[in-house]
PDB file of C-alpha atoms in Angstrom:
ATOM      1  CA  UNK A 579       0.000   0.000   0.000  1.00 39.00           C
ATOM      2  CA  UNK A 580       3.115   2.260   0.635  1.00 41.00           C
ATOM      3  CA  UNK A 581       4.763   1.679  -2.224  1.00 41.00           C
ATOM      4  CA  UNK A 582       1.303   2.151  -4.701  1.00 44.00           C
ATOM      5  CA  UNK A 583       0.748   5.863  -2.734  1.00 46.00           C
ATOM      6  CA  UNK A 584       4.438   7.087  -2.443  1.00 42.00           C
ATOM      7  CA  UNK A 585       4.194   8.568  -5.788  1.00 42.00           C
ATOM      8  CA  UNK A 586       0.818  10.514  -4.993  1.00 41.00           C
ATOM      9  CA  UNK A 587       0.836  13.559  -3.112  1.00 43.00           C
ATOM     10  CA  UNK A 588      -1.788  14.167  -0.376  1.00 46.00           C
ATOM     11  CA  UNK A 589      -3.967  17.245  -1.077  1.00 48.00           C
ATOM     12  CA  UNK A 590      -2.603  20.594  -0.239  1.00 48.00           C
ATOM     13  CA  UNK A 591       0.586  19.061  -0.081  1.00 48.00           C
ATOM     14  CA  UNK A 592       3.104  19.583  -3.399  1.00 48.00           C
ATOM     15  CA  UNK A 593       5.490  16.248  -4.140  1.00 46.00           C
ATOM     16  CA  UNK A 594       8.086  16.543  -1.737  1.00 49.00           C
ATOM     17  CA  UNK A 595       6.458  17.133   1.023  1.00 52.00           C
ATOM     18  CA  UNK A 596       5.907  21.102   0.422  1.00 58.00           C
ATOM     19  CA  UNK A 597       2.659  22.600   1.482  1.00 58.00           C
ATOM     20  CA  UNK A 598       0.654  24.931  -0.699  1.00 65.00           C
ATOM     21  CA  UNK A 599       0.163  28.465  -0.330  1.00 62.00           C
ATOM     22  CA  UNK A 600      -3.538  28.262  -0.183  1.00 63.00           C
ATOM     23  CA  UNK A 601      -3.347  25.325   2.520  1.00 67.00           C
ATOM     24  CA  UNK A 602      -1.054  27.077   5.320  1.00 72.00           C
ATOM     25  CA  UNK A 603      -2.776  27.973   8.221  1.00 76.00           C
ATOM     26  CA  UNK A 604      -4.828  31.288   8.844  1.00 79.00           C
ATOM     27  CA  UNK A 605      -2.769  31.972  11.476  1.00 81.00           C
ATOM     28  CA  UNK A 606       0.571  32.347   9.225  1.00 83.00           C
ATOM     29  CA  UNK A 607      -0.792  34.395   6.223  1.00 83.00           C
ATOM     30  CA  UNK A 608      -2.028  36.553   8.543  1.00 81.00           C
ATOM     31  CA  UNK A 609       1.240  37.715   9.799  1.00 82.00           C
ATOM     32  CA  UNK A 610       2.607  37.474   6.324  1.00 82.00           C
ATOM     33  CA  UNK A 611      -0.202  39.494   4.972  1.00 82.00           C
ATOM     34  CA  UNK A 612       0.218  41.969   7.788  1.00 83.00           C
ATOM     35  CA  UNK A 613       3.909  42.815   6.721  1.00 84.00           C
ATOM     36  CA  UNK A 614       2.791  44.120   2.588  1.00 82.00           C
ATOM     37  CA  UNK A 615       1.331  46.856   1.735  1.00 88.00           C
ATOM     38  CA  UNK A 616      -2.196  48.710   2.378  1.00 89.00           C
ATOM     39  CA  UNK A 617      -2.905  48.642  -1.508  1.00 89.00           C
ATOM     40  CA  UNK A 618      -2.393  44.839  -1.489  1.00 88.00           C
ATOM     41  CA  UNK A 619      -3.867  43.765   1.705  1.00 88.00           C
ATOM     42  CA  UNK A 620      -6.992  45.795   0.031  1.00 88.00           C
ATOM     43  CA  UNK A 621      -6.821  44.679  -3.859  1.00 87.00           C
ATOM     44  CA  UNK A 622      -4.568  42.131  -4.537  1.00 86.00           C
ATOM     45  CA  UNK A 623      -4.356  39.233  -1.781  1.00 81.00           C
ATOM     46  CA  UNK A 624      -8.245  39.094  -1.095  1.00 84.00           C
ATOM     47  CA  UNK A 625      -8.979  37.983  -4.790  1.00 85.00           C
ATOM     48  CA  UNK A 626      -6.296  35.132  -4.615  1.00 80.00           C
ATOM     49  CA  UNK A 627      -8.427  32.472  -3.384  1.00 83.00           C
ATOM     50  CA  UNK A 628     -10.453  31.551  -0.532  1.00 83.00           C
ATOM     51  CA  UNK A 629      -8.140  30.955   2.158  1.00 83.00           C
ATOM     52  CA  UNK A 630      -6.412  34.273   1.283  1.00 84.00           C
ATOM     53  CA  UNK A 631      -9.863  36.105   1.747  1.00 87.00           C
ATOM     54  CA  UNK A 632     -10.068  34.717   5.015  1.00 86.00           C
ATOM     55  CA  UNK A 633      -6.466  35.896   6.276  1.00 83.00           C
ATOM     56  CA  UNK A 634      -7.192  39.064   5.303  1.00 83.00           C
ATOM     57  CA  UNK A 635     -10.143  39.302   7.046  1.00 84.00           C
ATOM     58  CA  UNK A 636      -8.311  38.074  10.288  1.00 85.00           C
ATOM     59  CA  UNK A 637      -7.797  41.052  12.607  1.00 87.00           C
ATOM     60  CA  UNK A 638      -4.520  40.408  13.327  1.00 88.00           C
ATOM     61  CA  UNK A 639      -3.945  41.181   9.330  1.00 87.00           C
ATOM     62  CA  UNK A 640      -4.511  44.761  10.075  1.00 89.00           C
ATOM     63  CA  UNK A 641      -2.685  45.747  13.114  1.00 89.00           C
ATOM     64  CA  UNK A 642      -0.041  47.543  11.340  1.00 91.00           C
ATOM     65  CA  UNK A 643      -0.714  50.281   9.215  1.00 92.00           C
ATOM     66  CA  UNK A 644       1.477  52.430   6.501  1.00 93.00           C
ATOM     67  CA  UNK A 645      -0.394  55.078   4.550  1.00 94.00           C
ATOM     68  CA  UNK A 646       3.194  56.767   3.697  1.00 92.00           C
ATOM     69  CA  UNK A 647       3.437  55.848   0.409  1.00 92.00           C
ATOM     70  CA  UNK A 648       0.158  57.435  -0.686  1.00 93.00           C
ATOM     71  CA  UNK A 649       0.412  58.373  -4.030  1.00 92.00           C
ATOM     72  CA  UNK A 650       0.851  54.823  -4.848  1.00 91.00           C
ATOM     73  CA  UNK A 651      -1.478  53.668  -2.446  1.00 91.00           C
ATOM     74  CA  UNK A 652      -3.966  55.869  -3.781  1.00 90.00           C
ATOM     75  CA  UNK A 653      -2.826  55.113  -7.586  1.00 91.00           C
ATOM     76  CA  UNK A 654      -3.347  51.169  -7.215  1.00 89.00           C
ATOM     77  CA  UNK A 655      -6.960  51.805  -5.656  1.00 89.00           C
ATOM     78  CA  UNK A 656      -7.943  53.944  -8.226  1.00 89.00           C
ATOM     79  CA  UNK A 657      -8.768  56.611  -5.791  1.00 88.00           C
ATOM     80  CA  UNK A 658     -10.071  59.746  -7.333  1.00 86.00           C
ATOM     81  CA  UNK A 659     -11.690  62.429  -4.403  1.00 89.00           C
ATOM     82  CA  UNK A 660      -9.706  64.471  -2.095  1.00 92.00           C
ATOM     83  CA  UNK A 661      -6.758  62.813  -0.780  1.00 91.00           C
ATOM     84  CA  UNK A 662      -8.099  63.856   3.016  1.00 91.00           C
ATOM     85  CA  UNK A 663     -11.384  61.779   2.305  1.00 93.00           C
ATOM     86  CA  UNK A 664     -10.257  58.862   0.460  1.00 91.00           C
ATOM     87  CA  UNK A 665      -7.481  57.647   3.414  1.00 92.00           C
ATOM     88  CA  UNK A 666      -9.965  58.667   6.424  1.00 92.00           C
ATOM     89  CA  UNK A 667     -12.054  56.357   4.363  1.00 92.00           C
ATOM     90  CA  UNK A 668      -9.169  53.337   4.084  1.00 91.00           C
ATOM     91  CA  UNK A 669      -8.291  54.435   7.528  1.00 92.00           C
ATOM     92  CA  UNK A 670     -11.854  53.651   8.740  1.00 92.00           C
ATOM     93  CA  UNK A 671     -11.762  50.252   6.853  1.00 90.00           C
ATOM     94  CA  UNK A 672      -8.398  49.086   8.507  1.00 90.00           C
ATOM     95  CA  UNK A 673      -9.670  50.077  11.599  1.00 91.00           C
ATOM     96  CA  UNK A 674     -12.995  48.004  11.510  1.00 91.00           C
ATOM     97  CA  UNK A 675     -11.152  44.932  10.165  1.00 88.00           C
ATOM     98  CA  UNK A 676      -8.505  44.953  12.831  1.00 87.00           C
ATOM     99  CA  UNK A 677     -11.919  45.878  15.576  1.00 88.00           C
ATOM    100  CA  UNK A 678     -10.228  48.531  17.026  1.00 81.00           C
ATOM    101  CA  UNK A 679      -6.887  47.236  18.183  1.00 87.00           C
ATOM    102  CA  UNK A 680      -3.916  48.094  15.770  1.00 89.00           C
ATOM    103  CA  UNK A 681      -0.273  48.387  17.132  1.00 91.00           C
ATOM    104  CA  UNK A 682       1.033  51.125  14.623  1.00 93.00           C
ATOM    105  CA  UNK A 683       0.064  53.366  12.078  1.00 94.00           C
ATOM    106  CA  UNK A 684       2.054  55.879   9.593  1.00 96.00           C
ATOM    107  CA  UNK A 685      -0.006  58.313   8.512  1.00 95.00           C
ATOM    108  CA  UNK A 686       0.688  59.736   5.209  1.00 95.00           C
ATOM    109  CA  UNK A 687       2.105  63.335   4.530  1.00 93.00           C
ATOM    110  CA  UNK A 688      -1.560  65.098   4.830  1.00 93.00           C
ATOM    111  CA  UNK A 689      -2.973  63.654   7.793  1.00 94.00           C
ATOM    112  CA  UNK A 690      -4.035  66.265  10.251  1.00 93.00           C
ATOM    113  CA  UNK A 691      -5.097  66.430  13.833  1.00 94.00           C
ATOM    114  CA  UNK A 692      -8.729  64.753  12.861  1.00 93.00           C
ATOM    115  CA  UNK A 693      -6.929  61.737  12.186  1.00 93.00           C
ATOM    116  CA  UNK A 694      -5.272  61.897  15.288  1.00 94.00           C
ATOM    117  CA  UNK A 695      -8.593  62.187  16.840  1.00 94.00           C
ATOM    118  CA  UNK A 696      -9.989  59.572  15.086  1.00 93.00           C
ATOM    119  CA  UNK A 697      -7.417  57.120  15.904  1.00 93.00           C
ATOM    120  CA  UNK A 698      -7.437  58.399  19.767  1.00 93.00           C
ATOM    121  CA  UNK A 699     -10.896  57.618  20.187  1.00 93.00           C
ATOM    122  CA  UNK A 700     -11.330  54.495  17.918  1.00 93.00           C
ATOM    123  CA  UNK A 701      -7.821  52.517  19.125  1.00 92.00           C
ATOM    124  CA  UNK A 702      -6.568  54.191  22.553  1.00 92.00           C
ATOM    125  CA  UNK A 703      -4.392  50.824  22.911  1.00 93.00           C
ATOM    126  CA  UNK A 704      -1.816  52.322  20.295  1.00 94.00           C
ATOM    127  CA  UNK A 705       1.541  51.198  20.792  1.00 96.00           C
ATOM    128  CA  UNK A 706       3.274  53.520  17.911  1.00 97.00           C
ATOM    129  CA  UNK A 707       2.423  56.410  15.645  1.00 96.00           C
ATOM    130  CA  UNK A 708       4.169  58.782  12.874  1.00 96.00           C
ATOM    131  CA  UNK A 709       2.650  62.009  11.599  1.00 96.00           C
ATOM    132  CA  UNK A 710       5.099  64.424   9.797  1.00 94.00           C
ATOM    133  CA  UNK A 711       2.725  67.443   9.443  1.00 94.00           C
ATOM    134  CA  UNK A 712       4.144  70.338  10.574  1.00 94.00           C
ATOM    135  CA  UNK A 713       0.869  72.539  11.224  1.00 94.00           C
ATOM    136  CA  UNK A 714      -0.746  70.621  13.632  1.00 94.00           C
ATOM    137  CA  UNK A 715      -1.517  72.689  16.967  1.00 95.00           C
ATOM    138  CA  UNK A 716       0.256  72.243  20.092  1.00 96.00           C
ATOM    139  CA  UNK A 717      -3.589  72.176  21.938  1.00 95.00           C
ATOM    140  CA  UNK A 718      -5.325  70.209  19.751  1.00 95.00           C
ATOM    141  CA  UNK A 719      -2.553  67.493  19.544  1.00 96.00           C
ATOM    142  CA  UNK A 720      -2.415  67.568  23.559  1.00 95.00           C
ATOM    143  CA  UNK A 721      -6.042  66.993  23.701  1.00 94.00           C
ATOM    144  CA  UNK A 722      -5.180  63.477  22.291  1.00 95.00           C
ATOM    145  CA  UNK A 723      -1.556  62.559  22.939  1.00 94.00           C
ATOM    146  CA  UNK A 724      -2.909  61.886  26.683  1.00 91.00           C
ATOM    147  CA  UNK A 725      -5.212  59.298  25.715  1.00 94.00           C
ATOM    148  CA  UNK A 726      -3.099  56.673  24.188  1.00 94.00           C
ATOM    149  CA  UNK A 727      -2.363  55.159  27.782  1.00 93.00           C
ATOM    150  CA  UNK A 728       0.155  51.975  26.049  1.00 95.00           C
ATOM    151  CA  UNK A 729       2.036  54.458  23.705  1.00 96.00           C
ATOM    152  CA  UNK A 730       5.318  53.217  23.200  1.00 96.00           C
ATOM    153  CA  UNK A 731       6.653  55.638  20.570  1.00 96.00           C
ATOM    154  CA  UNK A 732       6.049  58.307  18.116  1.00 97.00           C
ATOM    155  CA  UNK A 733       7.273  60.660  15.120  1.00 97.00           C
ATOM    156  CA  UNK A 734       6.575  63.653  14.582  1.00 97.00           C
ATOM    157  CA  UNK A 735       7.967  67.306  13.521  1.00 96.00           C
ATOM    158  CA  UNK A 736      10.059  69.344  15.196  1.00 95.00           C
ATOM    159  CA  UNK A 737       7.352  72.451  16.415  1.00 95.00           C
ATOM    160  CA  UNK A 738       5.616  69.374  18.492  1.00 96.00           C
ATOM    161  CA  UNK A 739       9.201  69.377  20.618  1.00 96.00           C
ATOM    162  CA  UNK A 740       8.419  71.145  23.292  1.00 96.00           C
ATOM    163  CA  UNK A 741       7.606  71.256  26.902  1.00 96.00           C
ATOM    164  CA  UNK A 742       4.094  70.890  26.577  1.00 96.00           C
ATOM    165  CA  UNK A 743       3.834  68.008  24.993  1.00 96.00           C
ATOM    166  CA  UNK A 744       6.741  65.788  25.306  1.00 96.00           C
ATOM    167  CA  UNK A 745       5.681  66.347  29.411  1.00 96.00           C
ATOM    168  CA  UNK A 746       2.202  65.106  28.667  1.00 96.00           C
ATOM    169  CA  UNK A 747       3.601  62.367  26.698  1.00 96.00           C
ATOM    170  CA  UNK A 748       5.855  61.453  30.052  1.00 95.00           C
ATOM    171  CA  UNK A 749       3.297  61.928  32.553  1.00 94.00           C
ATOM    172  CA  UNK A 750       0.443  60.220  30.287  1.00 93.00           C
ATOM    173  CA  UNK A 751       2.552  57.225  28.206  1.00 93.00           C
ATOM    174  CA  UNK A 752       4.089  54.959  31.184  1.00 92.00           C
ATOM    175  CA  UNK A 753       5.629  52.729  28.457  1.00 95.00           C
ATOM    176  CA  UNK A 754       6.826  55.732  26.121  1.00 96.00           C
ATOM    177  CA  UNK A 755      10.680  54.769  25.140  1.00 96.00           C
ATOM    178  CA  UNK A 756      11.112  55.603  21.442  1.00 97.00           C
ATOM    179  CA  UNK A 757      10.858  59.299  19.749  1.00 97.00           C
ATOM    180  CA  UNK A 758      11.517  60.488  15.862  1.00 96.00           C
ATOM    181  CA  UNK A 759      11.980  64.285  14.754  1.00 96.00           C
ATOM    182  CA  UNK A 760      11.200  65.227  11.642  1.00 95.00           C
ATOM    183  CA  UNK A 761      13.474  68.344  11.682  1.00 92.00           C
ATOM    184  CA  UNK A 762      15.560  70.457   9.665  1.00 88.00           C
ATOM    185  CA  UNK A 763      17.566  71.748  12.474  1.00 88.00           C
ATOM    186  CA  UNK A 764      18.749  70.259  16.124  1.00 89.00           C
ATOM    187  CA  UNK A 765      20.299  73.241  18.372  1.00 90.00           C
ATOM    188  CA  UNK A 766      20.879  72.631  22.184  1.00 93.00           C
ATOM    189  CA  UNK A 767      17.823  73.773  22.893  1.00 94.00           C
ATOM    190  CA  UNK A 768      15.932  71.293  21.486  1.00 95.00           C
ATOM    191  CA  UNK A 769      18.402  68.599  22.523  1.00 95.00           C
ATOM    192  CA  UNK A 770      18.021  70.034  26.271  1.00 96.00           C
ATOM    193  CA  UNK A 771      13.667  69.817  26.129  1.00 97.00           C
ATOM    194  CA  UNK A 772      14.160  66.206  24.995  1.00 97.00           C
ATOM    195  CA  UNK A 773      16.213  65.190  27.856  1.00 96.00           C
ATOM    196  CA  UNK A 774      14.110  67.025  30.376  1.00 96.00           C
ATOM    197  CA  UNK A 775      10.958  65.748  29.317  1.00 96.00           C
ATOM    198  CA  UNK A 776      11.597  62.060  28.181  1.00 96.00           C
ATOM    199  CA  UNK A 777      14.689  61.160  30.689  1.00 94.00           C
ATOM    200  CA  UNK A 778      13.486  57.448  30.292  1.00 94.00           C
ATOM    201  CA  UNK A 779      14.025  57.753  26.219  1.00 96.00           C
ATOM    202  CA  UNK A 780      15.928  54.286  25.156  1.00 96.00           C
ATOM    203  CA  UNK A 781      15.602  55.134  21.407  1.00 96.00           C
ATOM    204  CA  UNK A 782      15.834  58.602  19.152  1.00 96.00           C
ATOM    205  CA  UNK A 783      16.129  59.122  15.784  1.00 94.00           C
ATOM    206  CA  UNK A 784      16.990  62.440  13.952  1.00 92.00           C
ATOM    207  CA  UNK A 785      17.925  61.641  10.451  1.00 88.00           C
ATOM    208  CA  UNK A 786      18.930  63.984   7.949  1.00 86.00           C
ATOM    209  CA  UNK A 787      18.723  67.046  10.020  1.00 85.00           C
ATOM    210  CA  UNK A 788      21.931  69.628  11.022  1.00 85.00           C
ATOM    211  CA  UNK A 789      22.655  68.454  14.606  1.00 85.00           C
ATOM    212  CA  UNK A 790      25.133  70.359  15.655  1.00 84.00           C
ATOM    213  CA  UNK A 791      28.143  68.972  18.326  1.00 84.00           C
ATOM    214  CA  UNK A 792      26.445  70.539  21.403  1.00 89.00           C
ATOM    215  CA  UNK A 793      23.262  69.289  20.523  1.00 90.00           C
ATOM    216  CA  UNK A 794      24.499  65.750  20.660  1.00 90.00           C
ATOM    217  CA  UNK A 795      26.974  66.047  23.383  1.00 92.00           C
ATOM    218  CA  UNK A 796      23.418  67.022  25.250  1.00 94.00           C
ATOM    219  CA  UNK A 797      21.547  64.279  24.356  1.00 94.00           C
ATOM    220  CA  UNK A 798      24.843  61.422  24.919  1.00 93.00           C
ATOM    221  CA  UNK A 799      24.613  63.467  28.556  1.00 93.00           C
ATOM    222  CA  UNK A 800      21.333  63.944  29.187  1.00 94.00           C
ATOM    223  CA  UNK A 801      19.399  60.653  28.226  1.00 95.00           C
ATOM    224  CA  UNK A 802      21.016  58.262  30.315  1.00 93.00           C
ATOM    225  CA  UNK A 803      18.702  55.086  29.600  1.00 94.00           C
ATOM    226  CA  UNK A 804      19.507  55.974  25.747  1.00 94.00           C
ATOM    227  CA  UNK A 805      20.274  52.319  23.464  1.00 94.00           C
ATOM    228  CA  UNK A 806      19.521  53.342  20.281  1.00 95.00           C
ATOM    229  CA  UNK A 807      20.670  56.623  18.658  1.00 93.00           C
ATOM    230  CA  UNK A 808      20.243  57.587  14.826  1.00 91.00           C
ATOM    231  CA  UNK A 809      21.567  61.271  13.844  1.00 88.00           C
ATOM    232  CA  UNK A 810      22.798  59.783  10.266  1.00 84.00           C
ATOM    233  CA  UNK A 811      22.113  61.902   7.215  1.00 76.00           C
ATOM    234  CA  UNK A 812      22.872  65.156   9.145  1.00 65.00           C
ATOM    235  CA  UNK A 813      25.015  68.226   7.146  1.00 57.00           C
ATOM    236  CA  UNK A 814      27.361  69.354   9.411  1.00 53.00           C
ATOM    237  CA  UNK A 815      30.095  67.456  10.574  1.00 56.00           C
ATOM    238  CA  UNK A 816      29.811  67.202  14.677  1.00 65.00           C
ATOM    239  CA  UNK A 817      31.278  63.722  15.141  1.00 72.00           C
ATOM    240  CA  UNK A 818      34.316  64.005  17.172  1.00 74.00           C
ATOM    241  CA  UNK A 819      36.633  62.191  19.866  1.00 77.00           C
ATOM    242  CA  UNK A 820      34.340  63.247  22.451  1.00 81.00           C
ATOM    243  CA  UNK A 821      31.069  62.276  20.672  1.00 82.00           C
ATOM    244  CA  UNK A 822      32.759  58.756  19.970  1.00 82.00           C
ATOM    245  CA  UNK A 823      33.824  58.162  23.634  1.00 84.00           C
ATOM    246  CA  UNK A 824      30.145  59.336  25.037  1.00 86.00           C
ATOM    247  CA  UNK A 825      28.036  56.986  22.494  1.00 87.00           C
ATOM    248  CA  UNK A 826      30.549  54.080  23.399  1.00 87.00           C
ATOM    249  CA  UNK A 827      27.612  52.542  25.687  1.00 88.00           C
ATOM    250  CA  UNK A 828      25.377  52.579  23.065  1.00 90.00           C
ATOM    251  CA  UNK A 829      23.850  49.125  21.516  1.00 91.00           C
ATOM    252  CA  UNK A 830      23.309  51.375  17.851  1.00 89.00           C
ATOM    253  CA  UNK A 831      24.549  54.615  17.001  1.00 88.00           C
ATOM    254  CA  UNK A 832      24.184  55.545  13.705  1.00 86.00           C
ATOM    255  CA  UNK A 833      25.861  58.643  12.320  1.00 80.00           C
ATOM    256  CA  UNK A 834      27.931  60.104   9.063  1.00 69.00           C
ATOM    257  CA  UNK A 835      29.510  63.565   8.481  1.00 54.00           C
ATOM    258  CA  UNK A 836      30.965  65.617   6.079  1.00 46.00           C
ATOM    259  CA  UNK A 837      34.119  64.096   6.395  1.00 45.00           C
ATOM    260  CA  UNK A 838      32.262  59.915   6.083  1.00 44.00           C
ATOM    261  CA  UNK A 839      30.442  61.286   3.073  1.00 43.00           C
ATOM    262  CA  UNK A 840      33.426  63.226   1.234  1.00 42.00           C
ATOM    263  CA  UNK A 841      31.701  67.015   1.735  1.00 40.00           C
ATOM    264  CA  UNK A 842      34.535  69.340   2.378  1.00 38.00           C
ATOM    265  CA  UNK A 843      37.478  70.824   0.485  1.00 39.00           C
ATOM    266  CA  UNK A 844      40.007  71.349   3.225  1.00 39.00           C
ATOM    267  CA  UNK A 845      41.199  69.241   5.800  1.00 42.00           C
ATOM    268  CA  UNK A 846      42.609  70.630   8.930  1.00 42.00           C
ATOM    269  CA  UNK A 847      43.954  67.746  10.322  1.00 44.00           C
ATOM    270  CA  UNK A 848      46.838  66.713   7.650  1.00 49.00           C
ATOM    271  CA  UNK A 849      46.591  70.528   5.613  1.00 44.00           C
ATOM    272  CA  UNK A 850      45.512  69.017   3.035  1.00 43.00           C
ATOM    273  CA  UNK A 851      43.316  70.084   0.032  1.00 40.00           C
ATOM    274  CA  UNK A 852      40.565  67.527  -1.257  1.00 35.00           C
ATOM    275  CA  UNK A 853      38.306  67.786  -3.993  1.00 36.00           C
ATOM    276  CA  UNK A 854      34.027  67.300  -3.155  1.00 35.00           C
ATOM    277  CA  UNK A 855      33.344  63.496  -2.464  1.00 35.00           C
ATOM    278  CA  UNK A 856      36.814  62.883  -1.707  1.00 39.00           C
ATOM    279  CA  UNK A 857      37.276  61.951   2.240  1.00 43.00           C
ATOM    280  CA  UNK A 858      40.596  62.081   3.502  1.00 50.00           C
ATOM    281  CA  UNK A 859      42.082  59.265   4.567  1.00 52.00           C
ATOM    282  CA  UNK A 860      43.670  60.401   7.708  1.00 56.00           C
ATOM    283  CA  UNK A 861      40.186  61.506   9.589  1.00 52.00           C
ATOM    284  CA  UNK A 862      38.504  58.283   8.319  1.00 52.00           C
ATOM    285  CA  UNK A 863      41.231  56.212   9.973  1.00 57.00           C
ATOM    286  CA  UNK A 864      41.427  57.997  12.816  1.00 60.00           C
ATOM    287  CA  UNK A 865      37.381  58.058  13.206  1.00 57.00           C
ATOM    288  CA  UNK A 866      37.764  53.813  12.503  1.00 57.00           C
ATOM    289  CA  UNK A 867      40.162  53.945  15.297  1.00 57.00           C
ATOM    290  CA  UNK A 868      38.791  55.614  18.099  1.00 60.00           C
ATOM    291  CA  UNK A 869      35.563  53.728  17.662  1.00 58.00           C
ATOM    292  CA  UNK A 870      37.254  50.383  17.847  1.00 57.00           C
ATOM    293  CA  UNK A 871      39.300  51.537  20.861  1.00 58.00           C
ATOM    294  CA  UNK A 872      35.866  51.792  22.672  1.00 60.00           C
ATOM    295  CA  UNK A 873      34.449  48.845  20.998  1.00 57.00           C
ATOM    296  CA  UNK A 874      36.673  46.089  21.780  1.00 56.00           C
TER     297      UNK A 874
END
């Protein structure tokens, strides 16, 4: 009986011993469906075949939410109204499939304060979000920050750095530990509010933004739970000796310069003259150095 079945394979299962696609539990495509886009969780995956529909139905399909990419988004599913309407409309439909409880959401370039709303009242168990608009209103985003009691991190611009809120967010958010800044500019200042507001930070990011060296001497100083700090992309060159020995605790720090990405003419270290995207050798070896002195 063996011998007449071994060269049959058992349905939903390809010769070899490989399952289908179709035939892998709910469960699995679920979280695989939950890591591609909005677009094709919506118009693509559903239409595949039965057991696909039903993943993407699953809740857990729809807990994490990117709306970043909208003009593609909105391109695939042939949306045509106002951009406001058609994502508070996909934003409503994520919502009720996930019923109410979504871990993160990045909200695309437009989103305002009534999405912030919407999401505050409809899913006050959210863990992360990222809004880049740099109008919203200190008051009106207060009104709401305080209401997402599990938040562990957020992104947002630069004006919503300030006392107000990131002390709301510390009083409100017992489990806040990660912050982005969408930002032009980093001064002291700035750098200072942070660490008075969020002392318990353990991750920051502030990519491709001028930080300058007091700015992130502040932060290396002032956030002592810090693990995680990303200042890469930034224009002027404030990496030094100092900075290196201060971010040695660190379990990431990710940073470039002027001299890493070849922007300067002149080098005072060796008097030498360079030419634009030409690094000189002898502060990229001595950069190499003093980090793997501290990183044995």
């Amino acid at each position: 009986m063996e011998m007449a079945n071994s060269g049959k394979s058992r349905r939903g299962v390809l010769a070899g011993g490989r399952r289908r696609w179709e035939n892998l539990g709910i469960d699995l495509l679920a979280l695989i469906f939950s890591r591609i886009g909005i677009a094709d969780r919506i118009a693509g995956v559903p239409y595949v075949c039965k057991s696909w529909w039903r993943a993407s139905r699953d809740p857990f399909c729809w807990r994490s939410l990117d709306f970043r990419e909208w003009d593609d988004i909105s391109r695939r599913l042939g949306c045509e109204r106002d951009c406001h309407i058609d994502c508070d409309d996909l934003l409503v439909h994520a919502i009720t499939r996930s019923k109410e409880f979504i871990d993160s959401v990045h909200l695309p370039y437009f989103a305002d304060i009534f999405d912030l709303e919407h999401l505050s009242n409809k899913c006050p168990e959210l863990l992360y979000f990222s809004i880049e608009n740099p109008d919203l209103s200190v008051d009106e985003f207060c009104k709401h920050i305080g209401k997402f009691k599990f938040l562990n991190g957020m992104a947002v611009d630069q004006s919503l750095i300030c006392h107000q809120v990131l002390q709301l967010v510390n009083q409100c958010c017992e489990y806040f530990s990660e912050l982005e800044v969408f930002s032009d500019e980093m001064d002291k200042q700035m750098a200072s509010i942070i660490c008075e507001c969020l002392p318990k930070l353990r991750k920051l990011l502030i990519t491709n933004c001028r930080v300058s060296r007091d700015a992130i001497l502040t932060l290396l100083g002032g956030l002592k739970e810090i693990e995680y700090l990303d200042i890469s992309g930034y224009e002027l060159s404030g990496i030094t000796s100092e900075v290196i020995e201060k971010a040695s605790h660190l379990k990431v720090f990710r940073w470039d310069s002027m001299y890493d990405l070849g922007e300067f003419e002149y080098c005072s270290h060796c008097e030498e003259d360079y030419f634009f995207q030409s690094p000189c050798e002898c502060v990229m070896v001595q950069q190499v150095m003093e980090w793997l002195v501290n990183h044995p």
